[in-house]
PDB file of C-alpha atoms and ligand atoms in Angstrom:
ATOM      1  CA  MET P   1     -48.742 -21.882 -15.343  1.00  0.00           C
ATOM      2  CA  ARG P   2     -46.246 -24.549 -14.561  1.00  0.00           C
ATOM      3  CA  ARG P   3     -43.753 -22.873 -16.929  1.00  0.00           C
ATOM      4  CA  LYS P   4     -44.182 -19.501 -15.122  1.00  0.00           C
ATOM      5  CA  ILE P   5     -43.543 -21.173 -11.719  1.00  0.00           C
ATOM      6  CA  ALA P   6     -40.418 -22.897 -13.100  1.00  0.00           C
ATOM      7  CA  LEU P   7     -39.218 -19.543 -14.570  1.00  0.00           C
ATOM      8  CA  ALA P   8     -39.851 -17.760 -11.189  1.00  0.00           C
ATOM      9  CA  ILE P   9     -37.847 -20.504  -9.389  1.00  0.00           C
ATOM     10  CA  LEU P  10     -35.007 -20.130 -11.913  1.00  0.00           C
ATOM     11  CA  MET P  11     -34.950 -16.372 -11.503  1.00  0.00           C
ATOM     12  CA  MET P  12     -34.861 -16.656  -7.744  1.00  0.00           C
ATOM     13  CA  THR P  13     -31.972 -19.059  -8.173  1.00  0.00           C
ATOM     14  CA  ILE P  14     -29.765 -17.013 -10.462  1.00  0.00           C
ATOM     15  CA  PRO P  15     -28.581 -14.492  -7.848  1.00  0.00           C
ATOM     16  CA  THR P  16     -27.612 -17.399  -5.506  1.00  0.00           C
ATOM     17  CA  LEU P  17     -25.586 -19.050  -8.239  1.00  0.00           C
ATOM     18  CA  ASP P  18     -23.928 -15.767  -9.089  1.00  0.00           C
ATOM     19  CA  ALA P  19     -22.975 -15.203  -5.465  1.00  0.00           C
ATOM     20  CA  MET P  20     -21.472 -18.698  -5.352  1.00  0.00           C
ATOM     21  CA  ALA P  21     -19.156 -17.747  -8.166  1.00  0.00           C
ATOM     22  CA  ALA P  22     -17.435 -15.204  -5.920  1.00  0.00           C
ATOM     23  CA  TRP P  23     -13.866 -16.494  -5.900  1.00  0.00           C
ATOM     24  CA  ASP P  24     -11.409 -13.657  -5.840  1.00  0.00           C
ATOM     25  CA  ILE P  25      -8.034 -12.530  -4.751  1.00  0.00           C
ATOM     26  CA  THR P  26      -7.583  -8.711  -4.705  1.00  0.00           C
ATOM     27  CA  ILE P  27      -4.553  -6.662  -3.509  1.00  0.00           C
ATOM     28  CA  GLU P  28      -5.416  -3.256  -2.114  1.00  0.00           C
ATOM     29  CA  SER P  29      -4.631  -0.141  -4.146  1.00  0.00           C
ATOM     30  CA  LYS P  30      -3.448   2.977  -2.355  1.00  0.00           C
ATOM     31  CA  THR P  31      -2.450   6.573  -2.923  1.00  0.00           C
ATOM     32  CA  VAL P  32       0.513   7.719  -0.713  1.00  0.00           C
ATOM     33  CA  GLU P  33       2.772  10.629  -0.442  1.00  0.00           C
ATOM     34  CA  ALA P  34       6.382  10.771  -1.558  1.00  0.00           C
ATOM     35  CA  ASN P  35       8.760   9.231   0.985  1.00  0.00           C
ATOM     36  CA  GLU P  36       5.824   8.012   3.104  1.00  0.00           C
ATOM     37  CA  THR P  37       6.764   5.360   5.583  1.00  0.00           C
ATOM     38  CA  ASP P  38       4.863   2.347   7.008  1.00  0.00           C
ATOM     39  CA  VAL P  39       2.473   2.134   4.119  1.00  0.00           C
ATOM     40  CA  MET P  40       0.175  -0.775   4.840  1.00  0.00           C
ATOM     41  CA  VAL P  41      -1.306  -2.922   1.988  1.00  0.00           C
ATOM     42  CA  SER P  42      -3.614  -5.861   2.443  1.00  0.00           C
ATOM     43  CA  ILE P  43      -4.551  -8.800   0.270  1.00  0.00           C
ATOM     44  CA  TYR P  44      -8.277  -9.806   0.254  1.00  0.00           C
ATOM     45  CA  GLY P  45      -9.669 -13.235  -0.454  1.00  0.00           C
ATOM     46  CA  SER P  46     -13.136 -14.468  -1.191  1.00  0.00           C
ATOM     47  CA  TRP P  47     -14.127 -18.089  -1.408  1.00  0.00           C
ATOM     48  CA  ASP P  48     -17.530 -19.829  -1.203  1.00  0.00           C
ATOM     49  CA  ARG P  49     -16.347 -23.187   0.271  1.00  0.00           C
ATOM     50  CA  GLU P  50     -13.855 -24.190   2.876  1.00  0.00           C
ATOM     51  CA  VAL P  51     -10.344 -24.182   1.391  1.00  0.00           C
ATOM     52  CA  SER P  52      -7.222 -25.799   2.769  1.00  0.00           C
ATOM     53  CA  GLN P  53      -4.490 -24.268   0.596  1.00  0.00           C
ATOM     54  CA  LEU P  54      -3.818 -20.795  -0.910  1.00  0.00           C
ATOM     55  CA  SER P  55      -0.876 -19.588  -2.874  1.00  0.00           C
ATOM     56  CA  VAL P  56      -0.419 -16.195  -4.510  1.00  0.00           C
ATOM     57  CA  PRO P  57       2.808 -15.484  -6.352  1.00  0.00           C
ATOM     58  CA  ILE P  58       3.415 -11.757  -6.686  1.00  0.00           C
ATOM     59  CA  ILE P  59       5.635  -9.498  -8.651  1.00  0.00           C
ATOM     60  CA  VAL P  60       6.285  -5.945  -7.465  1.00  0.00           C
ATOM     61  CA  ARG P  61       6.722  -3.980 -10.633  1.00  0.00           C
ATOM     62  CA  GLU P  62       7.721  -0.391 -11.222  1.00  0.00           C
ATOM     63  CA  ILE P  63       5.486   1.532 -13.714  1.00  0.00           C
ATOM     64  CA  THR P  64       7.064   4.968 -13.337  1.00  0.00           C
ATOM     65  CA  PRO P  65      10.788   4.765 -13.236  1.00  0.00           C
ATOM     66  CA  GLY P  66      11.966   5.530  -9.671  1.00  0.00           C
ATOM     67  CA  ALA P  67       8.513   5.278  -8.101  1.00  0.00           C
ATOM     68  CA  PHE P  68       8.915   2.086  -6.010  1.00  0.00           C
ATOM     69  CA  TRP P  69       8.981   0.622  -2.571  1.00  0.00           C
ATOM     70  CA  THR P  70      12.244   1.136  -0.673  1.00  0.00           C
ATOM     71  CA  GLY P  71      14.102   0.574   2.612  1.00  0.00           C
ATOM     72  CA  SER P  72      13.598  -2.517   4.720  1.00  0.00           C
ATOM     73  CA  LEU P  73      11.292  -4.771   2.785  1.00  0.00           C
ATOM     74  CA  PRO P  74       8.691  -7.133   4.431  1.00  0.00           C
ATOM     75  CA  TYR P  75       9.172 -10.851   4.778  1.00  0.00           C
ATOM     76  CA  ASP P  76       7.827 -13.772   6.849  1.00  0.00           C
ATOM     77  CA  THR P  77       9.594 -16.933   6.022  1.00  0.00           C
ATOM     78  CA  GLY P  78      10.021 -20.424   7.617  1.00  0.00           C
ATOM     79  CA  GLY P  79       6.981 -20.333   9.711  1.00  0.00           C
ATOM     80  CA  ASN P  80       3.414 -21.383  10.211  1.00  0.00           C
ATOM     81  CA  ALA P  81       0.445 -20.018  12.074  1.00  0.00           C
ATOM     82  CA  LEU P  82       2.177 -20.483  15.449  1.00  0.00           C
ATOM     83  CA  ASN P  83       5.727 -19.875  14.565  1.00  0.00           C
ATOM     84  CA  HIS P  84       7.272 -16.954  12.721  1.00  0.00           C
ATOM     85  CA  PRO P  85      11.028 -17.068  13.342  1.00  0.00           C
ATOM     86  CA  PHE P  86      11.887 -14.749  10.450  1.00  0.00           C
ATOM     87  CA  GLN P  87       9.270 -12.083  10.300  1.00  0.00           C
ATOM     88  CA  HIS P  88       9.417  -8.355   9.424  1.00  0.00           C
ATOM     89  CA  ASN P  89       6.413  -6.122   8.828  1.00  0.00           C
ATOM     90  CA  VAL P  90       3.935  -8.840   7.898  1.00  0.00           C
ATOM     91  CA  SER P  91       0.776  -9.695   9.846  1.00  0.00           C
ATOM     92  CA  TRP P  92      -2.016 -12.264   9.314  1.00  0.00           C
ATOM     93  CA  GLN P  93      -5.579 -11.398  10.154  1.00  0.00           C
ATOM     94  CA  TRP P  94      -7.531 -14.671  10.228  1.00  0.00           C
ATOM     95  CA  ASN P  95      -8.253 -16.355  13.409  1.00  0.00           C
ATOM     96  CA  THR P  96      -5.101 -16.480  15.392  1.00  0.00           C
ATOM     97  CA  ILE P  97      -6.589 -18.162  18.399  1.00  0.00           C
ATOM     98  CA  TYR P  98      -7.429 -21.181  16.403  1.00  0.00           C
ATOM     99  CA  PRO P  99      -4.911 -20.888  13.632  1.00  0.00           C
ATOM    100  CA  TRP P 100      -5.817 -22.334  10.267  1.00  0.00           C
ATOM    101  CA  ALA P 101      -2.575 -22.427   8.279  1.00  0.00           C
ATOM    102  CA  LEU P 102      -0.640 -24.848  10.551  1.00  0.00           C
ATOM    103  CA  LEU P 103       1.395 -26.413   7.810  1.00  0.00           C
ATOM    104  CA  ILE P 104       2.809 -23.230   6.366  1.00  0.00           C
ATOM    105  CA  GLU P 105       2.044 -19.510   6.549  1.00  0.00           C
ATOM    106  CA  GLU P 106       4.555 -17.409   4.818  1.00  0.00           C
ATOM    107  CA  PHE P 107       5.306 -14.273   2.849  1.00  0.00           C
ATOM    108  CA  ARG P 108       8.438 -15.350   1.150  1.00  0.00           C
ATOM    109  CA  PRO P 109      10.725 -13.212  -1.020  1.00  0.00           C
ATOM    110  CA  ASP P 110      12.741 -14.893  -3.800  1.00  0.00           C
ATOM    111  CA  ILE P 111      13.623 -14.463  -7.351  1.00  0.00           C
ATOM    112  CA  PRO P 112      11.964 -16.496 -10.151  1.00  0.00           C
ATOM    113  CA  ARG P 113      13.578 -19.714 -11.090  1.00  0.00           C
ATOM    114  CA  GLN P 114      13.054 -23.081 -12.891  1.00  0.00           C
ATOM    115  CA  THR P 115      10.017 -22.888 -15.121  1.00  0.00           C
ATOM    116  CA  CYS P 116       9.631 -19.122 -14.835  1.00  0.00           C
ATOM    117  CA  PRO P 117      11.438 -16.499 -16.880  1.00  0.00           C
ATOM    118  CA  THR P 118      14.524 -15.796 -14.793  1.00  0.00           C
ATOM    119  CA  ASP P 119      15.572 -12.573 -16.336  1.00  0.00           C
ATOM    120  CA  GLY P 120      15.001  -9.105 -14.819  1.00  0.00           C
ATOM    121  CA  ASP P 121      15.275  -9.819 -11.100  1.00  0.00           C
ATOM    122  CA  VAL P 122      18.503 -10.368  -9.162  1.00  0.00           C
ATOM    123  CA  GLY P 123      17.210  -9.942  -5.645  1.00  0.00           C
ATOM    124  CA  TYR P 124      14.630  -8.840  -3.250  1.00  0.00           C
ATOM    125  CA  ASP P 125      16.311  -5.445  -3.118  1.00  0.00           C
ATOM    126  CA  GLY P 126      13.954  -2.582  -3.806  1.00  0.00           C
ATOM    127  CA  VAL P 127      15.044  -2.553  -7.419  1.00  0.00           C
ATOM    128  CA  SER P 128      12.224  -3.375  -9.833  1.00  0.00           C
ATOM    129  CA  PRO P 129      11.077  -6.053 -10.197  1.00  0.00           C
ATOM    130  CA  ASP P 130      10.879  -7.829  -6.820  1.00  0.00           C
ATOM    131  CA  HIS P 131       9.054 -11.090  -6.223  1.00  0.00           C
ATOM    132  CA  PHE P 132       7.425 -12.744  -3.214  1.00  0.00           C
ATOM    133  CA  CYS P 133       4.921 -15.444  -2.628  1.00  0.00           C
ATOM    134  CA  ILE P 134       2.088 -15.710  -0.087  1.00  0.00           C
ATOM    135  CA  ASN P 135       1.463 -19.345   0.971  1.00  0.00           C
ATOM    136  CA  ALA P 136      -0.994 -20.683   3.496  1.00  0.00           C
ATOM    137  CA  SER P 137      -1.674 -24.341   4.003  1.00  0.00           C
ATOM    138  CA  ALA P 138      -3.672 -26.419   6.419  1.00  0.00           C
ATOM    139  CA  THR P 139      -3.079 -29.976   7.715  1.00  0.00           C
ATOM    140  CA  THR P 140      -6.561 -31.087   8.718  1.00  0.00           C
ATOM    141  CA  SER P 141      -8.392 -27.847   9.442  1.00  0.00           C
ATOM    142  CA  GLU P 142      -9.766 -25.597   6.739  1.00  0.00           C
ATOM    143  CA  VAL P 143     -10.681 -21.930   6.520  1.00  0.00           C
ATOM    144  CA  ALA P 144     -14.453 -21.427   6.016  1.00  0.00           C
ATOM    145  CA  ALA P 145     -16.111 -19.515   3.283  1.00  0.00           C
ATOM    146  CA  LYS P 146     -15.179 -15.876   3.387  1.00  0.00           C
ATOM    147  CA  GLN P 147     -15.915 -12.675   1.422  1.00  0.00           C
ATOM    148  CA  ASN P 148     -13.340  -9.944   1.164  1.00  0.00           C
ATOM    149  CA  LEU P 149     -11.322 -11.218   4.039  1.00  0.00           C
ATOM    150  CA  ALA P 150      -8.114  -9.136   4.413  1.00  0.00           C
ATOM    151  CA  PHE P 151      -6.016 -12.135   5.430  1.00  0.00           C
ATOM    152  CA  CYS P 152      -2.579 -10.716   5.166  1.00  0.00           C
ATOM    153  CA  THR P 153      -1.076  -7.217   5.512  1.00  0.00           C
ATOM    154  CA  TRP P 154       2.458  -5.993   4.836  1.00  0.00           C
ATOM    155  CA  SER P 155       4.055  -2.605   5.306  1.00  0.00           C
ATOM    156  CA  PHE P 156       6.907  -0.733   3.566  1.00  0.00           C
ATOM    157  CA  ASP P 157       8.227   2.656   2.746  1.00  0.00           C
ATOM    158  CA  VAL P 158       8.105   4.351  -0.640  1.00  0.00           C
ATOM    159  CA  ALA P 159      10.588   6.439  -2.561  1.00  0.00           C
ATOM    160  CA  GLY P 160      10.401  10.179  -3.100  1.00  0.00           C
ATOM    161  CA  VAL P 161       9.530   9.890  -6.832  1.00  0.00           C
ATOM    162  CA  ALA P 162       5.921  10.521  -7.853  1.00  0.00           C
ATOM    163  CA  GLY P 163       4.333   7.897  -9.951  1.00  0.00           C
ATOM    164  CA  THR P 164       3.042   4.320  -9.722  1.00  0.00           C
ATOM    165  CA  PHE P 165       4.148   0.758  -9.036  1.00  0.00           C
ATOM    166  CA  GLU P 166       2.070  -2.386  -8.723  1.00  0.00           C
ATOM    167  CA  PHE P 167       1.612  -5.731  -6.950  1.00  0.00           C
ATOM    168  CA  ASP P 168       0.645  -8.087  -9.762  1.00  0.00           C
ATOM    169  CA  THR P 169       0.721 -11.905 -10.057  1.00  0.00           C
ATOM    170  CA  ALA P 170       3.409 -13.674 -11.935  1.00  0.00           C
ATOM    171  CA  CYS P 171       5.210 -16.981 -12.031  1.00  0.00           C
ATOM    172  CA  PHE P 172       7.409 -17.548  -9.007  1.00  0.00           C
ATOM    173  CA  TYR P 173       8.894 -20.985  -9.515  1.00  0.00           C
ATOM    174  CA  CYS P 174       7.759 -24.444 -10.532  1.00  0.00           C
ATOM    175  CA  GLY P 175       5.761 -25.265  -7.464  1.00  0.00           C
ATOM    176  CA  VAL P 176       3.959 -21.831  -7.408  1.00  0.00           C
ATOM    177  CA  ASN P 177       3.650 -20.813 -10.996  1.00  0.00           C
ATOM    178  CA  SER P 178       0.152 -19.367 -10.630  1.00  0.00           C
ATOM    179  CA  ILE P 179      -2.515 -18.627  -8.024  1.00  0.00           C
ATOM    180  CA  TYR P 180      -3.847 -21.730  -6.263  1.00  0.00           C
ATOM    181  CA  LEU P 181      -6.938 -21.885  -4.129  1.00  0.00           C
ATOM    182  CA  ILE P 182      -7.707 -25.449  -3.291  1.00  0.00           C
ATOM    183  CA  VAL P 183     -10.858 -27.053  -1.942  1.00  0.00           C
ATOM    184  CA  SER P 184      -9.875 -30.283  -0.082  1.00  0.00           C
ATOM    185  CA  GLN P 185     -12.704 -32.574  -0.905  1.00  0.00           C
ATOM    186  CA  ILE P 186     -11.895 -36.000  -2.230  1.00  0.00           C
ATOM    187  CA  PRO P 187     -10.246 -35.605  -4.667  1.00  0.00           C
ATOM    188  CA  PRO P 188      -9.160 -31.999  -3.983  1.00  0.00           C
ATOM    189  CA  PHE P 189      -9.477 -29.537  -6.796  1.00  0.00           C
ATOM    190  CA  ASP P 190      -8.059 -26.115  -7.561  1.00  0.00           C
ATOM    191  CA  GLN P 191     -10.246 -23.013  -8.196  1.00  0.00           C
ATOM    192  CA  GLY P 192      -7.229 -21.104  -9.618  1.00  0.00           C
ATOM    193  CA  PRO P 193      -6.327 -20.314 -13.266  1.00  0.00           C
ATOM    194  CA  LEU P 194      -4.806 -23.777 -13.791  1.00  0.00           C
ATOM    195  CA  GLY P 195      -7.808 -25.512 -12.240  1.00  0.00           C
ATOM    196  CA  THR P 196     -11.430 -24.491 -12.651  1.00  0.00           C
ATOM    197  CA  GLY P 197     -10.381 -20.970 -13.439  1.00  0.00           C
ATOM    198  CA  ASP P 198     -13.041 -19.451 -11.209  1.00  0.00           C
ATOM    199  CA  VAL P 199     -10.707 -17.253  -9.209  1.00  0.00           C
ATOM    200  CA  THR P 200     -10.449 -13.659 -10.403  1.00  0.00           C
ATOM    201  CA  PHE P 201      -7.423 -11.506  -9.503  1.00  0.00           C
ATOM    202  CA  HIS P 202      -7.184  -7.795  -9.130  1.00  0.00           C
ATOM    203  CA  LYS P 203      -3.702  -6.293  -8.774  1.00  0.00           C
ATOM    204  CA  GLY P 204      -2.862  -3.492  -6.345  1.00  0.00           C
ATOM    205  CA  VAL P 205      -1.556  -0.198  -7.696  1.00  0.00           C
ATOM    206  CA  ILE P 206       0.390   2.122  -5.398  1.00  0.00           C
ATOM    207  CA  THR P 207       0.262   5.767  -6.510  1.00  0.00           C
ATOM    208  CA  ILE P 208       2.937   7.988  -5.034  1.00  0.00           C
ATOM    209  CA  THR P 209       1.911  11.673  -5.150  1.00  0.00           C
ATOM    210  CA  ALA P 210       4.451  14.468  -5.139  1.00  0.00           C
ATOM    211  CA  CYS P 211       4.707  16.291  -1.896  1.00  0.00           C
ATOM    212  CA  ASN P 212       2.799  19.579  -2.076  1.00  0.00           C
ATOM    213  CA  CYS P 213       3.735  21.625   0.887  1.00  0.00           C
ATOM    214  CA  GLY P 214       4.622  24.708  -1.141  1.00  0.00           C
ATOM    215  CA  VAL P 215       7.581  26.685  -2.331  1.00  0.00           C
ATOM    216  CA  PRO P 216       9.588  27.933   0.699  1.00  0.00           C
ATOM    217  CA  GLY P 217       8.268  31.333   1.738  1.00  0.00           C
ATOM    218  CA  ASP P 218       5.363  31.325  -0.773  1.00  0.00           C
ATOM    219  CA  VAL P 219       2.850  31.827   1.933  1.00  0.00           C
ATOM    220  CA  ASP P 220       0.029  32.940  -0.351  1.00  0.00           C
ATOM    221  CA  GLY P 221       0.304  29.806  -2.437  1.00  0.00           C
ATOM    222  CA  SER P 222       0.855  31.573  -5.802  1.00  0.00           C
ATOM    223  CA  GLY P 223       3.282  28.819  -6.739  1.00  0.00           C
ATOM    224  CA  ASP P 224       6.418  30.858  -7.433  1.00  0.00           C
ATOM    225  CA  MET P 225       9.327  32.186  -5.432  1.00  0.00           C
ATOM    226  CA  PRO P 226       8.352  34.537  -2.552  1.00  0.00           C
ATOM    227  CA  THR P 227       7.667  38.135  -3.381  1.00  0.00           C
ATOM    228  CA  PRO P 228       6.826  41.361  -1.477  1.00  0.00           C
ATOM    229  CA  LEU P 229       3.169  40.257  -1.642  1.00  0.00           C
ATOM    230  CA  ASP P 230       4.104  37.252   0.516  1.00  0.00           C
ATOM    231  CA  VAL P 231       5.737  39.441   3.014  1.00  0.00           C
ATOM    232  CA  VAL P 232       2.523  41.453   3.360  1.00  0.00           C
ATOM    233  CA  PHE P 233       0.450  38.242   3.803  1.00  0.00           C
ATOM    234  CA  LEU P 234       2.814  37.086   6.570  1.00  0.00           C
ATOM    235  CA  VAL P 235       2.889  40.544   8.250  1.00  0.00           C
ATOM    236  CA  GLN P 236      -0.930  40.516   8.319  1.00  0.00           C
ATOM    237  CA  LYS P 237      -0.943  37.053   9.867  1.00  0.00           C
ATOM    238  CA  VAL P 238       1.716  37.763  12.534  1.00  0.00           C
ATOM    239  CA  TYR P 239       1.028  41.388  13.493  1.00  0.00           C
ATOM    240  CA  ARG P 240      -2.663  41.799  12.674  1.00  0.00           C
ATOM    241  CA  SER P 241      -4.038  38.309  13.205  1.00  0.00           C
ATOM    242  CA  GLN P 242      -5.493  38.534   9.694  1.00  0.00           C
ATOM    243  CA  ASP P 243      -4.954  35.050   8.324  1.00  0.00           C
ATOM    244  CA  ALA P 244      -5.177  34.738   4.570  1.00  0.00           C
ATOM    245  CA  LEU P 245      -2.315  32.371   4.191  1.00  0.00           C
ATOM    246  CA  TYR P 246      -2.795  29.491   1.710  1.00  0.00           C
ATOM    247  CA  ASP P 247      -3.964  26.231   3.271  1.00  0.00           C
ATOM    248  CA  TYR P 248      -1.186  23.787   2.311  1.00  0.00           C
ATOM    249  CA  HIS P 249      -2.382  21.500   5.058  1.00  0.00           C
ATOM    250  CA  GLY P 250      -5.543  20.919   3.175  1.00  0.00           C
ATOM    251  CA  LEU P 251      -3.534  19.186   0.493  1.00  0.00           C
ATOM    252  CA  GLY P 252      -1.496  16.875   2.544  1.00  0.00           C
ATOM    253  CA  ASP P 253       0.182  16.042   5.752  1.00  0.00           C
ATOM    254  CA  CYS P 254       2.745  18.881   5.821  1.00  0.00           C
ATOM    255  CA  PRO P 255       5.008  18.925   8.889  1.00  0.00           C
ATOM    256  CA  PHE P 256       5.379  22.692   8.946  1.00  0.00           C
ATOM    257  CA  GLU P 257       2.576  25.212   9.329  1.00  0.00           C
ATOM    258  CA  ASN P 258       2.402  27.664   6.462  1.00  0.00           C
ATOM    259  CA  GLY P 259       4.125  30.844   7.533  1.00  0.00           C
ATOM    260  CA  ASP P 260       6.666  28.970   9.664  1.00  0.00           C
ATOM    261  CA  VAL P 261       9.205  29.855   7.045  1.00  0.00           C
ATOM    262  CA  ASN P 262      12.222  29.017   9.146  1.00  0.00           C
ATOM    263  CA  GLY P 263      10.796  25.597  10.140  1.00  0.00           C
ATOM    264  CA  ASP P 264      11.252  25.878  13.883  1.00  0.00           C
ATOM    265  CA  GLY P 265       7.748  24.743  14.546  1.00  0.00           C
ATOM    266  CA  GLY P 266       4.476  26.239  15.734  1.00  0.00           C
ATOM    267  CA  THR P 267       2.551  29.288  14.308  1.00  0.00           C
ATOM    268  CA  PRO P 268       4.382  32.066  12.513  1.00  0.00           C
ATOM    269  CA  THR P 269       6.232  34.655  14.651  1.00  0.00           C
ATOM    270  CA  PRO P 270       8.011  37.958  13.962  1.00  0.00           C
ATOM    271  CA  LEU P 271      11.209  35.845  13.515  1.00  0.00           C
ATOM    272  CA  ASP P 272       9.538  34.231  10.488  1.00  0.00           C
ATOM    273  CA  VAL P 273       8.745  37.722   9.065  1.00  0.00           C
ATOM    274  CA  THR P 274      12.420  38.578   9.475  1.00  0.00           C
ATOM    275  CA  PHE P 275      13.501  35.494   7.630  1.00  0.00           C
ATOM    276  CA  LEU P 276      11.029  36.144   4.789  1.00  0.00           C
ATOM    277  CA  VAL P 277      12.146  39.827   4.563  1.00  0.00           C
ATOM    278  CA  GLN P 278      15.728  38.809   4.259  1.00  0.00           C
ATOM    279  CA  LYS P 279      14.887  36.304   1.564  1.00  0.00           C
ATOM    280  CA  VAL P 280      12.657  38.587  -0.496  1.00  0.00           C
ATOM    281  CA  TYR P 281      14.600  41.839  -0.260  1.00  0.00           C
ATOM    282  CA  LYS P 282      18.141  40.694   0.370  1.00  0.00           C
ATOM    283  CA  ASP P 283      18.286  37.251  -1.068  1.00  0.00           C
ATOM    284  CA  LEU P 284      19.578  35.774   2.165  1.00  0.00           C
ATOM    285  CA  ASP P 285      18.181  32.367   2.367  1.00  0.00           C
ATOM    286  CA  GLY P 286      17.386  30.950   5.774  1.00  0.00           C
ATOM    287  CA  LEU P 287      14.054  29.493   4.811  1.00  0.00           C
ATOM    288  CA  CYS P 288      13.074  25.878   5.386  1.00  0.00           C
ATOM    289  CA  VAL P 289      13.605  24.702   1.851  1.00  0.00           C
ATOM    290  CA  ASP P 290      12.237  21.147   2.278  1.00  0.00           C
ATOM    291  CA  ARG P 291       8.684  21.791   3.339  1.00  0.00           C
ATOM    292  CA  CYS P 292       7.723  18.116   3.120  1.00  0.00           C
ATOM    293  CA  HIS P 293      10.143  16.644   5.708  1.00  0.00           C
ATOM    294  CA  GLY P 294      11.639  17.420   8.995  1.00  0.00           C
ATOM    295  CA  ASP P 295      10.420  17.352  12.562  1.00  0.00           C
ATOM    296  CA  PRO P 296       9.145  20.641  13.904  1.00  0.00           C
ATOM    297  CA  GLY P 297       8.975  18.977  17.325  1.00  0.00           C
ATOM    298  CA  THR P 298      12.727  18.888  17.469  1.00  0.00           C
ATOM    299  CA  GLY P 299      13.272  22.141  15.500  1.00  0.00           C
ATOM    300  CA  TYR P 300      14.699  20.133  12.595  1.00  0.00           C
ATOM    301  CA  CYS P 301      14.117  21.458   9.109  1.00  0.00           C
ATOM    302  CA  PRO P 302      16.077  20.014   6.160  1.00  0.00           C
ATOM    303  CA  GLY P 303      17.978  22.740   4.422  1.00  0.00           C
ATOM    304  CA  PRO P 304      18.882  25.295   3.354  1.00  0.00           C
TER     305      PRO P 304
HETATM  306 CA1   CA X   1      14.767  -6.850  -7.536  1.00  0.00          CA
HETATM  307 CA1   CA X   2       3.677  33.989  -3.417  1.00  0.00          CA
HETATM  308 CA1   CA X   3       8.916  29.874  12.724  1.00  0.00          CA
END
């Protein structure tokens, strides 16, 4: 009987021990469209005891050539929880009323040096690879146990090439050569790979999908250059209110409505039929050739 009771207590204890092992750093993965802007990615942390220091060195690495982040890259350097003098497209989500990371709170770009391999990166420049490091450190206060806390978010634009790139962890330089997540008891100890090794890490993968707003004038979605059949589809839509046009909008966030072949915005009109007739029968191209971009609100359509 005593053994059964002991076994029962042990079984009740196992889930608790398992839950206490939840030390994790995870970077969000996302699927975005080609040339998408203001893509937001967060880093999540889980820890079971109060920690006073956190460092995550990150490499941004192209997997598919050309599929990468681009434009004005995020940074947040030289600051702490109250002061961010050099900040661009980075935000922190933990308690900002009673800030925790008073000593340092930064999202700092740099290139690897000292004890890290120093080949392959010449700058934080949108050319793979790029490196940055997330650092947060307390003076006396500590951040309490958390599970899946999205503590930092950064935003960026992506290139027009379909494929993938990733936010992985890698050596940054001598002081931040690995993930550190430090419990400040006496003496303090690190739960990261060079300490107890309890922290798991999951990299973030950004998948850029090709824009799919259709071939210009291919209103029935057959996937090839417009034909007389497309003209009939558009005539039925415009003059007979019989809408059998392909739903490109169901596949993505296309700026132009299908059938608005000249890209001047709104629903298709007789003018669009005229443009499509000229294209199909006379090879006069006035169609909106870039269906993925432009601003129909201003009548702007890239090309032809
Ligand atoms: Ca670079
Ligand atoms: Ca067609
Ligand atoms: Ca139109």
